[in-house]
Coordinates of C-alpha atoms in Angstrom, one line a residue:
X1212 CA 0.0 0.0 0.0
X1213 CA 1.2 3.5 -0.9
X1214 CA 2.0 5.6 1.7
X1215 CA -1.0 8.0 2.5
X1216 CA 0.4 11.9 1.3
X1217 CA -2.9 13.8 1.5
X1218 CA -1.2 16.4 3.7
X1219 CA 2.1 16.2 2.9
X1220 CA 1.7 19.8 1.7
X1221 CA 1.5 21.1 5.3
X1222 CA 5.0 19.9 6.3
X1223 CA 6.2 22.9 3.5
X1224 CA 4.1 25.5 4.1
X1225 CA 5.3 28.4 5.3
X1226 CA 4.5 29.9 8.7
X1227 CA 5.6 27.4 11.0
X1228 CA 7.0 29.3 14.3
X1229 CA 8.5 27.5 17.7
X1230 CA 6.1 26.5 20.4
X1231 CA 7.4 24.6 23.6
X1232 CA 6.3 21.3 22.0
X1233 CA 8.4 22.0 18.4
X1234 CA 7.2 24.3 16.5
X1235 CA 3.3 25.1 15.6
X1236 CA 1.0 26.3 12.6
X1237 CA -2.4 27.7 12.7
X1238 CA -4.4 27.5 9.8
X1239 CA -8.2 28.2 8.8
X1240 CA -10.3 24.6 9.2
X1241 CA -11.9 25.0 6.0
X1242 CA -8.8 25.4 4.2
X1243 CA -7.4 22.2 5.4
X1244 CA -10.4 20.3 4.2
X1245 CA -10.4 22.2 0.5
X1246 CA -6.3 21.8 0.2
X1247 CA -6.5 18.2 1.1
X1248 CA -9.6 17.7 -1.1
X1249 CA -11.5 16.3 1.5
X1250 CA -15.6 17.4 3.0
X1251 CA -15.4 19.0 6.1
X1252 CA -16.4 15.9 8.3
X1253 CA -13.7 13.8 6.5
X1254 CA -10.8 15.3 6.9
X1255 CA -9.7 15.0 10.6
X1256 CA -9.6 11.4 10.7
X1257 CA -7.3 11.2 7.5
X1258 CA -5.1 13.7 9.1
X1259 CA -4.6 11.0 12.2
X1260 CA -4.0 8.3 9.7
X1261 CA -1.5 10.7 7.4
X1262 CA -0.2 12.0 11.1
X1263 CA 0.8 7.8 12.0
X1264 CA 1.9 7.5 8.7
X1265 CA 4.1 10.2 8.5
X1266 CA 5.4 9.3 11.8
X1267 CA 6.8 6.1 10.9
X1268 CA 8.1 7.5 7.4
X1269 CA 9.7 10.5 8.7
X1270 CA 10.0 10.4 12.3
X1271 CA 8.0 13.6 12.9
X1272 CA 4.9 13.4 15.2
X1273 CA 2.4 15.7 14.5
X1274 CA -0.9 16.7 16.5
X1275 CA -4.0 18.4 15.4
X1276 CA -6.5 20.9 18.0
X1277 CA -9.1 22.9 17.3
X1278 CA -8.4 26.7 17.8
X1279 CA -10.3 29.8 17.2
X1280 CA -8.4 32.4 15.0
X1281 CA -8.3 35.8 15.2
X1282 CA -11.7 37.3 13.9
X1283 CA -13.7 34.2 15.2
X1284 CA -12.5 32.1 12.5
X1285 CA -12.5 28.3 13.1
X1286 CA -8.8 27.0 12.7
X1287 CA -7.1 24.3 13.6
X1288 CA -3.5 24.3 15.2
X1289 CA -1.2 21.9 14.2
X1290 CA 2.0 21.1 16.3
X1291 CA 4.8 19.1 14.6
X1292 CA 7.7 17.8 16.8
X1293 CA 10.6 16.8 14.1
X1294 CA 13.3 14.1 15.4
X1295 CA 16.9 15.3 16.6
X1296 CA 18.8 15.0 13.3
X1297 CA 16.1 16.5 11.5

């Protein structure tokens, strides 16, 4: 089986800044779901299974919460926590 890429585009976006868990991303929930070309209700459990997946091929770990952006936007934050050598 292929390894599972849907969101492989988040590890290169830009934006990333340093959090005390590694480093941390907010981004607009709808966004996530269009960019991975996923509905709305979908896309959060993928992101677990891309998340394990990426763990195992990259050694980065990678967490997902919910967060309210500025101007009561619903975002999600994503924290990414990349292995020593990386």
């Amino acid at each position: 089986m292929p390894p599972c890429t849907a969101f492989d585009w988040i590890a290169g976006l830009p934006g990333w800044t340093a959090c005390p868990q590694g480093e941390r991303l907010d981004l607009a929930r709808d966004a996530v779901a269009h960019c991975s070309g996923m509905a709305e209700q979908d896309w959060a459990f993928a992101f677990v299974s891309w998340a394990s997946d990426r763990l195992i091929r990259t050694g980065e770990w990678y967490e997902i919460q919910t967060h309210t952006l500025p101007g009561g936007i619903e975002g999600v934050r994503i924290v990414r926590q990349r292995p020593p050598h990386a």
